[in-house]
Tab-separated table of C-alpha atoms in Angstrom:
chain	number	residue	atom	x	y	z
M	1	MET	CA	32.776	46.040	28.330
M	2	LEU	CA	30.772	49.102	26.886
M	3	PRO	CA	28.527	50.676	29.250
M	4	ARG	CA	24.685	50.112	29.082
M	5	THR	CA	23.094	52.489	26.775
M	6	TYR	CA	20.968	55.213	28.959
M	7	ILE	CA	17.595	56.138	27.663
M	8	PHE	CA	16.905	59.714	27.885
M	9	SER	CA	13.646	60.695	29.571
M	10	HIS	CA	11.867	64.259	28.311
M	11	ASN	CA	13.637	65.519	31.801
M	12	ASP	CA	17.175	64.986	30.126
M	13	GLY	CA	17.868	68.119	28.167
M	14	PRO	CA	20.989	68.886	26.568
M	15	SER	CA	22.501	70.836	29.563
M	16	SER	CA	22.057	67.749	31.411
M	17	PRO	CA	24.854	65.978	33.015
M	18	LEU	CA	23.902	62.706	31.732
M	19	PHE	CA	23.447	64.139	28.352
M	20	GLN	CA	26.857	65.971	28.256
M	21	HIS	CA	28.723	62.812	29.601
M	22	ILE	CA	27.421	60.154	27.108
M	23	LEU	CA	27.978	61.790	24.023
M	24	PRO	CA	31.806	62.591	22.677
M	25	TYR	CA	33.214	65.839	23.708
M	26	ASP	CA	34.216	66.857	19.908
M	27	VAL	CA	30.138	66.881	19.272
M	28	SER	CA	28.890	70.081	18.412
M	29	GLN	CA	25.943	71.572	20.134
M	30	GLN	CA	23.625	71.405	17.508
M	31	GLN	CA	24.383	67.701	17.225
M	32	ARG	CA	23.681	67.212	20.838
M	33	ILE	CA	20.412	69.008	20.567
M	34	GLU	CA	19.423	66.871	17.574
M	35	ALA	CA	20.403	63.506	19.577
M	36	HIS	CA	18.344	64.696	22.233
M	37	LEU	CA	15.255	65.514	19.904
M	38	ASN	CA	15.713	61.888	18.027
M	39	SER	CA	15.299	60.188	21.265
M	40	THR	CA	12.330	62.219	22.654
M	41	ASN	CA	10.743	62.644	19.046
M	42	ASN	CA	7.004	62.192	19.129
M	43	PHE	CA	6.861	61.063	15.342
M	44	MET	CA	7.979	57.575	14.564
M	45	GLY	CA	9.869	58.292	11.486
M	46	PRO	CA	13.533	58.813	10.582
M	47	PRO	CA	16.042	60.716	12.710
M	48	MET	CA	16.209	64.377	12.520
M	49	ASN	CA	19.310	64.333	10.073
M	50	ALA	CA	17.272	62.405	7.292
M	51	PRO	CA	13.774	63.596	7.669
M	52	HIS	CA	10.771	63.002	5.227
M	53	PHE	CA	11.041	66.029	2.871
M	54	ILE	CA	7.622	66.504	1.060
M	55	PRO	CA	8.146	67.665	-2.307
M	56	THR	CA	6.353	70.635	-3.920
M	57	TYR	CA	2.558	69.780	-4.449
M	58	GLN	CA	1.887	68.440	-7.805
M	59	TRP	CA	-0.548	71.064	-8.952
M	60	THR	CA	0.954	74.652	-8.421
M	61	PRO	CA	0.447	76.986	-11.182
M	62	MET	CA	0.364	80.078	-8.824
M	63	GLU	CA	3.448	78.824	-6.697
M	64	LEU	CA	5.408	81.658	-5.032
M	65	PRO	CA	9.004	82.083	-5.195
M	66	ASP	CA	10.459	80.218	-2.025
M	67	VAL	CA	11.883	82.395	0.876
M	68	ALA	CA	15.031	82.038	2.350
M	69	CYS	CA	15.746	78.838	4.281
M	70	SER	CA	16.338	80.484	7.785
M	71	PRO	CA	14.062	79.760	10.523
M	72	ILE	CA	12.936	82.620	12.731
M	73	GLY	CA	11.340	82.884	15.863
M	74	PRO	CA	7.572	83.313	16.971
M	75	MET	CA	5.916	86.398	16.356
M	76	GLY	CA	4.546	87.090	19.966
M	77	ASN	CA	2.994	90.162	21.354
M	78	ASN	CA	6.329	91.828	22.290
M	79	ARG	CA	6.437	89.481	25.774
M	80	LYS	CA	9.876	88.742	26.945
M	81	ARG	CA	10.583	84.991	27.283
M	82	THR	CA	12.308	83.676	30.353
M	83	ILE	CA	15.492	81.880	29.709
M	84	GLN	CA	13.843	78.281	30.254
M	85	ASP	CA	11.019	79.360	27.901
M	86	ASN	CA	13.450	80.444	25.084
M	87	THR	CA	15.558	76.909	25.592
M	88	ASP	CA	12.001	74.901	25.397
M	89	PHE	CA	10.914	76.881	22.388
M	90	GLU	CA	14.081	76.370	20.578
M	91	LEU	CA	14.114	72.711	21.450
M	92	LYS	CA	10.544	72.279	19.830
M	93	ARG	CA	11.143	74.697	16.726
M	94	GLN	CA	14.323	72.986	15.829
M	95	ARG	CA	12.001	69.412	15.637
M	96	PHE	CA	10.276	71.188	12.809
M	97	SER	CA	12.934	72.811	10.986
M	98	CYS	CA	15.022	71.998	8.060
M	99	PRO	CA	18.427	70.340	8.234
M	100	SER	CA	21.451	72.095	6.342
M	101	PRO	CA	20.938	71.627	2.372
M	102	HIS	CA	23.882	69.281	2.148
M	103	ASN	CA	22.154	66.826	4.374
M	104	GLN	CA	18.983	66.789	2.356
M	105	PRO	CA	18.301	63.735	-0.061
M	106	ASP	CA	17.854	64.466	-3.816
M	107	ARG	CA	14.281	63.921	-4.278
M	108	ASN	CA	14.632	63.523	-8.042
M	109	THR	CA	15.759	60.128	-7.490
M	110	ASN	CA	12.377	58.964	-6.519
M	111	PHE	CA	11.151	59.708	-10.031
M	112	ASN	CA	13.909	58.438	-11.957
M	113	SER	CA	12.691	54.471	-11.916
M	114	GLN	CA	11.729	52.445	-14.920
M	115	PRO	CA	8.376	53.012	-16.568
M	116	VAL	CA	5.888	50.458	-15.483
M	117	THR	CA	4.154	48.961	-18.509
M	118	ARG	CA	0.418	49.318	-18.084
M	119	PRO	CA	-2.946	48.565	-20.064
M	120	VAL	CA	-3.750	51.844	-22.329
M	121	THR	CA	-6.705	53.439	-20.408
M	122	GLY	CA	-8.755	56.333	-21.221
M	123	ARG	CA	-12.176	58.172	-21.155
M	124	GLU	CA	-14.263	59.872	-23.975
M	125	VAL	CA	-14.995	63.530	-23.481
M	126	THR	CA	-17.994	65.000	-25.382
M	127	CYS	CA	-17.877	68.166	-26.995
M	128	PRO	CA	-20.931	70.106	-25.972
M	129	THR	CA	-20.911	72.126	-29.365
M	130	CYS	CA	-20.570	69.283	-32.158
M	131	SER	CA	-21.303	66.117	-29.864
M	132	SER	CA	-18.336	64.356	-31.257
M	133	ALA	CA	-16.489	62.187	-28.672
M	134	THR	CA	-12.716	62.212	-28.150
M	135	PHE	CA	-10.515	59.790	-26.526
M	136	ILE	CA	-8.140	61.144	-23.503
M	137	PRO	CA	-5.255	58.703	-22.605
M	138	GLY	CA	-5.339	57.861	-19.081
M	139	GLY	CA	-7.905	56.797	-16.475
M	140	CYS	CA	-11.138	57.875	-15.459
M	141	VAL	CA	-9.919	60.828	-12.949
M	142	PRO	CA	-9.250	64.080	-14.483
M	143	SER	CA	-5.734	65.623	-13.574
M	144	LEU	CA	-5.894	68.465	-10.774
M	145	GLY	CA	-5.722	71.198	-13.013
M	146	GLU	CA	-8.054	70.065	-15.671
M	147	THR	CA	-11.630	71.326	-15.872
M	148	CYS	CA	-13.813	68.295	-14.811
M	149	HIS	CA	-15.717	67.445	-17.917
M	150	GLN	CA	-17.738	64.177	-18.387
M	151	ASN	CA	-19.645	62.392	-20.817
M	152	ALA	CA	-22.996	63.570	-21.651
M	153	PHE	CA	-25.550	61.582	-19.507
M	154	SER	CA	-27.536	58.769	-21.125
M	155	PRO	CA	-31.055	59.118	-21.699
M	156	SER	CA	-31.794	56.522	-19.045
M	157	SER	CA	-29.922	58.388	-16.588
M	158	VAL	CA	-32.523	61.760	-16.938
M	159	LYS	CA	-35.363	60.050	-18.247
M	160	ASP	CA	-37.778	61.769	-15.616
M	161	LYS	CA	-38.305	64.890	-14.169
M	162	LEU	CA	-36.779	64.315	-10.952
M	163	SER	CA	-33.650	63.291	-12.600
M	164	GLN	CA	-33.656	66.124	-14.838
M	165	GLN	CA	-33.718	68.373	-11.676
M	166	ILE	CA	-30.686	66.611	-10.118
M	167	LEU	CA	-28.788	67.085	-13.270
M	168	ASN	CA	-29.783	70.886	-13.072
M	169	LEU	CA	-28.566	71.111	-9.785
M	170	LEU	CA	-25.083	69.899	-10.336
M	171	PHE	CA	-24.798	72.303	-13.626
M	172	ALA	CA	-25.810	75.251	-11.357
M	173	CYS	CA	-24.126	74.540	-8.138
M	174	GLU	CA	-20.789	72.365	-9.054
M	175	GLN	CA	-17.314	73.900	-8.093
M	176	GLN	CA	-15.878	75.994	-11.254
M	177	SER	CA	-12.472	76.016	-12.483
M	178	ASP	CA	-12.216	79.888	-11.145
M	179	ASP	CA	-13.087	78.923	-7.738
M	180	LEU	CA	-10.504	76.165	-7.439
M	181	GLU	CA	-8.093	78.905	-8.769
M	182	LYS	CA	-9.084	81.275	-6.098
M	183	LYS	CA	-8.455	78.492	-3.606
M	184	GLU	CA	-4.992	77.341	-5.197
M	185	SER	CA	-3.660	80.854	-5.300
M	186	CYS	CA	-4.364	81.484	-1.419
M	187	ARG	CA	-2.758	77.917	-0.781
M	188	ALA	CA	0.498	79.009	-2.568
M	189	ALA	CA	0.910	82.222	-1.019
M	190	LEU	CA	-0.015	80.794	2.536
M	191	GLN	CA	2.794	77.984	1.808
M	192	ASN	CA	5.240	80.728	1.052
M	193	ASP	CA	4.453	82.583	4.030
M	194	ILE	CA	4.623	79.723	6.337
M	195	LYS	CA	7.924	78.758	5.430
M	196	ARG	CA	9.049	81.839	7.199
M	197	ILE	CA	8.688	79.954	10.337
M	198	PHE	CA	8.841	76.417	9.137
M	199	PRO	CA	11.269	76.096	6.191
M	200	CYS	CA	10.228	72.720	5.258
M	201	ALA	CA	6.317	73.043	5.360
M	202	LYS	CA	4.432	72.096	2.497
M	203	VAL	CA	0.498	72.898	2.357
M	204	PHE	CA	-1.827	70.627	0.776
M	205	LEU	CA	-5.291	71.413	-0.502
M	206	GLY	CA	-8.017	68.857	0.009
M	207	GLY	CA	-11.561	67.839	1.001
M	208	SER	CA	-14.619	68.806	-1.474
M	209	SER	CA	-12.241	71.304	-3.237
M	210	LEU	CA	-10.517	68.521	-4.923
M	211	ASN	CA	-12.422	65.304	-4.135
M	212	GLY	CA	-15.019	66.267	-6.934
M	213	PHE	CA	-17.859	66.966	-4.749
M	214	GLY	CA	-17.514	70.734	-4.130
M	215	SER	CA	-19.969	73.118	-4.647
M	216	ARG	CA	-19.351	76.830	-5.581
M	217	SER	CA	-20.054	77.538	-1.734
M	218	SER	CA	-17.771	75.168	-0.495
M	219	ASP	CA	-15.116	76.157	2.048
M	220	ALA	CA	-11.565	74.786	1.551
M	221	ASP	CA	-9.681	72.186	3.728
M	222	LEU	CA	-5.928	72.547	3.689
M	223	CYS	CA	-3.343	70.086	5.506
M	224	LEU	CA	-0.131	71.518	6.622
M	225	ILE	CA	2.841	68.925	6.808
M	226	ILE	CA	6.340	69.357	7.972
M	227	GLN	CA	7.497	65.883	8.251
M	228	GLU	CA	5.562	62.786	8.222
M	229	GLY	CA	4.692	60.540	11.253
M	230	PRO	CA	1.716	60.591	13.728
M	231	VAL	CA	1.427	63.653	15.844
M	232	ASN	CA	0.287	64.255	19.482
M	233	HIS	CA	-2.687	66.549	18.659
M	234	ARG	CA	-2.765	67.894	22.008
M	235	LYS	CA	0.755	69.162	21.885
M	236	ASP	CA	2.299	69.305	18.818
M	237	ALA	CA	-0.496	69.989	16.593
M	238	VAL	CA	-1.878	72.853	18.861
M	239	TYR	CA	1.897	74.296	19.054
M	240	VAL	CA	2.554	74.619	15.498
M	241	LEU	CA	-1.001	75.906	14.678
M	242	SER	CA	-0.713	78.507	17.509
M	243	LEU	CA	2.601	79.844	15.757
M	244	VAL	CA	0.495	79.769	12.158
M	245	ARG	CA	-2.131	81.863	13.891
M	246	LYS	CA	0.133	84.363	14.867
M	247	LEU	CA	1.637	84.478	11.441
M	248	LEU	CA	-1.945	84.763	9.955
M	249	TYR	CA	-2.500	88.055	11.971
M	250	LYS	CA	0.193	89.482	10.149
M	251	LEU	CA	-0.964	88.675	6.555
M	252	SER	CA	-2.860	91.354	4.965
M	253	TYR	CA	-4.993	88.764	2.807
M	254	ILE	CA	-5.941	86.750	5.747
M	255	GLU	CA	-8.930	87.563	8.068
M	256	LYS	CA	-10.044	86.413	11.415
M	257	PRO	CA	-7.686	83.480	12.235
M	258	GLN	CA	-9.050	81.596	15.026
M	259	LEU	CA	-7.603	78.298	16.588
M	260	ILE	CA	-10.083	75.520	17.304
M	261	ARG	CA	-8.735	73.110	19.781
M	262	ALA	CA	-10.951	69.833	18.493
M	263	LYS	CA	-9.981	66.372	18.385
M	264	VAL	CA	-8.254	67.421	15.186
M	265	PRO	CA	-7.243	71.048	15.966
M	266	ILE	CA	-7.672	73.641	13.358
M	267	VAL	CA	-7.120	76.964	12.373
M	268	LYS	CA	-10.122	78.866	10.599
M	269	PHE	CA	-9.660	81.829	8.544
M	270	ARG	CA	-11.118	83.916	5.722
M	271	ASN	CA	-9.611	84.928	2.543
M	272	SER	CA	-9.935	88.615	2.229
M	273	ILE	CA	-9.215	88.457	-1.548
M	274	SER	CA	-11.658	85.632	-2.629
M	275	GLY	CA	-14.010	85.472	0.402
M	276	VAL	CA	-13.391	81.662	0.698
M	277	GLU	CA	-13.121	80.273	4.444
M	278	PHE	CA	-10.541	77.865	5.142
M	279	ASP	CA	-9.881	75.403	7.681
M	280	LEU	CA	-5.999	74.377	8.085
M	281	ASN	CA	-5.110	71.207	10.218
M	282	PHE	CA	-1.650	69.815	10.926
M	283	ASN	CA	-0.260	66.519	9.493
M	284	ASN	CA	-3.556	64.885	8.857
M	285	THR	CA	-2.385	62.915	6.126
M	286	VAL	CA	-5.740	60.638	6.146
M	287	GLY	CA	-7.431	63.762	4.969
M	288	ILE	CA	-4.957	63.802	1.722
M	289	ARG	CA	-5.564	59.754	1.404
M	290	ASN	CA	-9.246	60.035	1.677
M	291	THR	CA	-9.423	63.303	-0.819
M	292	PHE	CA	-8.088	61.403	-3.667
M	293	LEU	CA	-9.886	57.750	-2.946
M	294	LEU	CA	-13.214	59.914	-2.881
M	295	ARG	CA	-11.804	61.760	-6.124
M	296	THR	CA	-11.564	58.664	-7.588
M	297	TYR	CA	-15.177	57.657	-6.675
M	298	ALA	CA	-16.426	60.797	-8.227
M	299	PHE	CA	-15.226	60.171	-11.786
M	300	VAL	CA	-15.289	56.232	-11.842
M	301	GLU	CA	-19.011	56.493	-12.567
M	302	LYS	CA	-20.891	59.826	-13.916
M	303	ARG	CA	-23.832	59.354	-11.910
M	304	VAL	CA	-22.008	59.528	-8.561
M	305	ARG	CA	-21.512	63.361	-8.412
M	306	PRO	CA	-25.021	64.762	-8.929
M	307	ILE	CA	-26.444	62.204	-6.365
M	308	VAL	CA	-23.771	63.105	-3.807
M	309	LEU	CA	-24.326	66.893	-4.750
M	310	VAL	CA	-28.189	66.597	-4.134
M	311	VAL	CA	-27.795	64.643	-1.004
M	312	LYS	CA	-25.337	67.357	0.464
M	313	LYS	CA	-27.950	69.855	-0.436
M	314	TRP	CA	-30.875	68.175	0.871
M	315	ALA	CA	-29.092	67.120	4.119
M	316	ASN	CA	-28.126	70.958	4.853
M	317	HIS	CA	-31.583	72.269	3.897
M	318	HIS	CA	-32.899	69.664	6.687
M	319	CYS	CA	-30.143	70.913	9.068
M	320	ILE	CA	-28.575	67.509	9.389
M	321	ASN	CA	-24.983	68.566	7.880
M	322	ASP	CA	-23.325	70.202	10.675
M	323	ALA	CA	-20.811	68.328	12.393
M	324	SER	CA	-20.372	70.981	15.130
M	325	ARG	CA	-23.846	70.931	16.012
M	326	GLY	CA	-23.956	66.861	16.394
M	327	THR	CA	-25.025	66.007	13.173
M	328	LEU	CA	-23.519	64.758	10.034
M	329	SER	CA	-20.383	65.987	8.229
M	330	SER	CA	-20.473	66.326	4.469
M	331	TYR	CA	-17.571	63.672	4.351
M	332	THR	CA	-19.801	61.064	6.290
M	333	LEU	CA	-22.733	61.962	3.976
M	334	VAL	CA	-20.688	61.248	1.088
M	335	LEU	CA	-19.268	57.776	2.428
M	336	MET	CA	-23.274	56.825	3.006
M	337	VAL	CA	-23.748	57.666	-0.624
M	338	LEU	CA	-20.843	55.643	-1.753
M	339	HIS	CA	-21.725	52.724	0.312
M	340	TYR	CA	-25.311	52.781	-0.793
M	341	LEU	CA	-24.271	52.593	-4.152
M	342	GLN	CA	-21.872	49.905	-3.821
M	343	THR	CA	-24.265	47.631	-2.059
M	344	LEU	CA	-27.062	47.522	-4.356
M	345	PRO	CA	-27.971	44.073	-5.949
M	346	ASP	CA	-26.279	45.493	-9.454
M	347	PRO	CA	-23.766	47.973	-8.016
M	348	VAL	CA	-23.236	51.353	-9.287
M	349	ILE	CA	-19.615	51.835	-8.487
M	350	PRO	CA	-16.963	49.117	-7.566
M	351	CYS	CA	-14.980	48.927	-4.139
M	352	LEU	CA	-11.751	50.395	-5.071
M	353	GLN	CA	-9.649	49.806	-2.234
M	354	ARG	CA	-10.309	45.922	-2.835
M	355	ASP	CA	-9.767	46.127	-6.477
M	356	TYR	CA	-6.897	48.412	-6.616
M	357	PRO	CA	-5.154	47.837	-3.163
M	358	THR	CA	-1.818	49.224	-4.297
M	359	CYS	CA	-3.188	52.637	-5.442
M	360	PHE	CA	-4.905	53.162	-2.247
M	361	ASP	CA	-2.171	51.843	-0.005
M	362	PRO	CA	-2.322	53.591	3.127
M	363	ARG	CA	1.473	53.085	3.574
M	364	MET	CA	2.186	55.121	0.478
M	365	ASP	CA	4.434	58.200	0.376
M	366	ILE	CA	1.957	61.187	0.802
M	367	HIS	CA	3.646	62.681	-2.125
M	368	LEU	CA	2.726	59.972	-4.468
M	369	VAL	CA	-0.748	59.830	-3.318
M	370	PRO	CA	-2.482	62.253	-6.067
M	371	ASN	CA	-0.938	60.249	-8.830
M	372	GLY	CA	-1.839	57.037	-7.082
M	373	PRO	CA	-5.288	56.292	-8.648
M	374	SER	CA	-4.360	58.203	-12.238
M	375	ASP	CA	-4.561	54.899	-14.254
M	376	ILE	CA	-8.087	53.260	-12.913
M	377	PRO	CA	-10.575	52.961	-15.947
M	378	ALA	CA	-13.985	53.860	-15.666
M	379	PHE	CA	-16.385	51.360	-14.274
M	380	VAL	CA	-19.204	49.907	-16.341
M	381	SER	CA	-22.114	49.330	-14.074
M	382	ARG	CA	-24.964	46.975	-15.430
M	383	ASN	CA	-27.181	49.262	-13.187
M	384	LYS	CA	-29.052	51.607	-15.477
M	385	SER	CA	-31.095	53.319	-12.798
M	386	SER	CA	-32.012	57.249	-13.411
M	387	LEU	CA	-30.672	59.751	-11.041
M	388	GLY	CA	-34.195	60.275	-9.533
M	389	ASP	CA	-34.571	56.414	-8.803
M	390	LEU	CA	-30.888	56.252	-7.413
M	391	PHE	CA	-31.718	59.341	-5.085
M	392	LEU	CA	-35.203	58.058	-4.191
M	393	GLY	CA	-33.516	54.440	-3.409
M	394	PHE	CA	-30.885	56.379	-1.347
M	395	LEU	CA	-33.491	57.832	1.068
M	396	ARG	CA	-35.124	54.283	1.035
M	397	TYR	CA	-32.152	52.642	2.253
M	398	TYR	CA	-31.237	54.570	5.242
M	399	ALA	CA	-35.065	54.875	6.071
M	400	THR	CA	-36.089	51.371	5.902
M	401	VAL	CA	-33.454	49.155	5.232
M	402	PHE	CA	-30.320	49.967	7.218
M	403	LYS	CA	-29.985	48.652	10.807
M	404	TRP	CA	-28.583	51.795	12.528
M	405	ASP	CA	-28.277	49.875	15.901
M	406	LYS	CA	-26.654	46.870	14.558
M	407	GLN	CA	-24.456	47.894	11.411
M	408	VAL	CA	-21.529	49.931	10.313
M	409	ILE	CA	-21.073	51.556	6.963
M	410	SER	CA	-18.023	50.701	5.462
M	411	VAL	CA	-16.923	51.644	1.983
M	412	ARG	CA	-13.584	50.085	2.054
M	413	THR	CA	-15.165	46.657	2.001
M	414	ALA	CA	-18.155	47.615	0.156
M	415	LYS	CA	-20.546	45.916	2.874
M	416	ALA	CA	-22.296	46.966	5.998
M	417	LEU	CA	-20.386	45.189	8.711
M	418	PRO	CA	-21.930	44.053	12.096
M	419	LYS	CA	-21.288	46.056	15.212
M	420	SER	CA	-18.741	44.794	17.463
M	421	GLY	CA	-17.343	45.473	20.882
M	422	PHE	CA	-14.662	47.901	19.267
M	423	LYS	CA	-14.617	51.042	21.254
M	424	GLU	CA	-15.518	53.227	18.002
M	425	TRP	CA	-18.575	51.673	17.794
M	426	LYS	CA	-19.745	51.081	21.202
M	427	ASP	CA	-22.714	53.152	22.380
M	428	LYS	CA	-22.572	55.153	19.138
M	429	PHE	CA	-25.586	55.964	17.182
M	430	ILE	CA	-24.296	56.230	14.011
M	431	CYS	CA	-21.246	54.002	12.542
M	432	VAL	CA	-19.499	55.205	9.401
M	433	GLU	CA	-15.939	53.645	8.962
M	434	GLU	CA	-13.185	56.037	7.769
M	435	PRO	CA	-11.570	54.052	4.742
M	436	PHE	CA	-8.130	54.562	6.117
M	437	ASN	CA	-7.864	54.791	9.831
M	438	ARG	CA	-11.116	53.104	10.404
M	439	THR	CA	-12.324	55.530	13.058
M	440	ASN	CA	-15.746	56.665	13.315
M	441	THR	CA	-16.774	59.522	11.104
M	442	ALA	CA	-19.809	59.924	12.406
M	443	ARG	CA	-18.966	60.147	16.196
M	444	ALA	CA	-20.205	63.711	16.165
M	445	VAL	CA	-23.753	62.389	16.488
M	446	HIS	CA	-23.658	61.553	20.022
M	447	GLU	CA	-27.310	62.931	21.371
M	448	ARG	CA	-30.220	60.839	20.736
M	449	MET	CA	-32.440	63.682	19.893
M	450	LYS	CA	-29.909	64.649	16.951
M	451	PHE	CA	-30.117	61.058	15.828
M	452	GLU	CA	-33.823	61.038	16.029
M	453	ALA	CA	-34.047	64.307	13.737
M	454	ILE	CA	-31.633	62.485	11.249
M	455	LYS	CA	-33.776	59.232	10.776
M	456	ALA	CA	-37.112	61.501	10.752
M	457	ALA	CA	-35.408	63.362	8.032
M	458	PHE	CA	-34.748	60.292	5.849
M	459	ILE	CA	-38.374	58.724	6.515
M	460	GLU	CA	-40.306	62.047	5.859
M	461	SER	CA	-37.935	62.824	2.669
M	462	TYR	CA	-38.432	59.264	1.269
M	463	ARG	CA	-42.735	59.115	2.015
M	464	LEU	CA	-42.554	62.702	0.359
M	465	LEU	CA	-40.551	61.954	-2.537
M	466	GLN	CA	-42.050	58.614	-3.424
M	467	LEU	CA	-45.363	60.228	-3.625
M	468	ARG	CA	-44.578	63.388	-5.586
M	469	LYS	CA	-41.158	62.518	-7.490
M	470	ASP	CA	-40.433	66.252	-7.457
M	471	LEU	CA	-37.541	67.713	-5.927
M	472	ASN	CA	-39.166	70.685	-4.849
M	473	PHE	CA	-41.123	68.936	-1.918
M	474	ILE	CA	-38.186	68.081	-0.039
M	475	LEU	CA	-35.593	70.960	-1.284
M	476	PRO	CA	-37.299	74.175	-2.399
M	477	LYS	CA	-35.672	75.791	-5.473
M	478	THR	CA	-34.503	78.809	-3.473
M	479	LYS	CA	-32.624	76.509	-1.262
M	480	ARG	CA	-31.004	74.571	-3.722
M	481	MET	CA	-29.343	77.636	-5.471
M	482	ALA	CA	-25.567	77.927	-4.444
M	483	ARG	CA	-24.294	81.039	-3.592
M	484	PRO	CA	-20.769	81.780	-4.793
M	485	GLN	CA	-18.072	82.973	-2.406
M	486	THR	CA	-17.648	86.844	-3.065
M	487	ALA	CA	-14.977	89.091	-1.355
M	488	HIS	CA	-15.509	90.300	2.027
M	489	ARG	CA	-15.595	93.934	2.055
């Protein structure tokens, strides 16, 4: 009879007598280490000899050559480690290292499947000089490297002064292609350098830089992925990001790297060439998924982007757009706008996760996410409200209609859900459901004083805008104009 299988504990290292006894004697030391790591791995993924290898980011026009795939130790401050420290570090480092090249699967096989027959979709782009319309095959969402042009707005959308002010704000402040190129250049260089310590690393650009709602002054969000799977943010994420921070200190194009030990730890730094501020997280794959969900909403109906941009500028002016100070994050504000546009009697936008579930499946491989919504057509709404009417309606909805104490904002279902006893909503002032992991994106609002300030901003701005119909009364022109990022000197 075979002996009963022993379950390794975290105290059983590769030198443990039990570890040495159970494995065959002809197993190499490296294989013993991998067996131990597979048994104690926090990731709920495959064993180390068959990891999820994330292929190259889809849009990398400025990709640099890969460095040699040979892991190196951490860059410390010339302090000597003890023997035990070195052993612990080596075990943890190997969890995030590439296997040998002959063990890596051929990723090209993922892209050799038979083409799927889909209806021909596309969008019309109006030339600004000759006003002629050109049909571009594909869905409503532009490719990542494509300049985000939209059709000319219909006369009904900009029929009044307020609407024209909102449209002018979009044209003046929206992110330009050169802004995106600066962020992409830094991402590509950073990925190449991080591979010096994590050879399988991939760095994804996300957030407002790609979701269609970025302005010229927007920071950039980066996500570092080494292997897919859940992460213990108090251990693995902090460990990985602390090594990355040490590396950043040695890079000439990076300034002031700082590790923030939040619920989702990040490294904040500045690119000395472009002046752009970056936030780098580790393995926050839900951030990549919601980037491309929001990007689809941004382009599925042309009125969405100007409304979101004016709301973000308005919230920033009224000091209610800073999660680090207990108010609303930009992501939460975007979800609030989308929820309002979904729940009108004649919706301006659809419910994408309900109407296209396979395109936004939370189980989709992360490297397929950017192309998931590529064939979704533009939404034709029966709602012909102007930009000014929609913005005024947004303020009215949260000032007088939405029940903060009883309802949860849900873009996933296009509804205001009733609060339940679920811990994410219990005793929270504002509840906004994250579309993929269903956590509360407004959990930063934990003080009644800040909550009352947010409600007061909606109520007072709605009163003034309804009376004056002029954006200057709630968002002065001097506060509306974005200041493009410039290099730090």
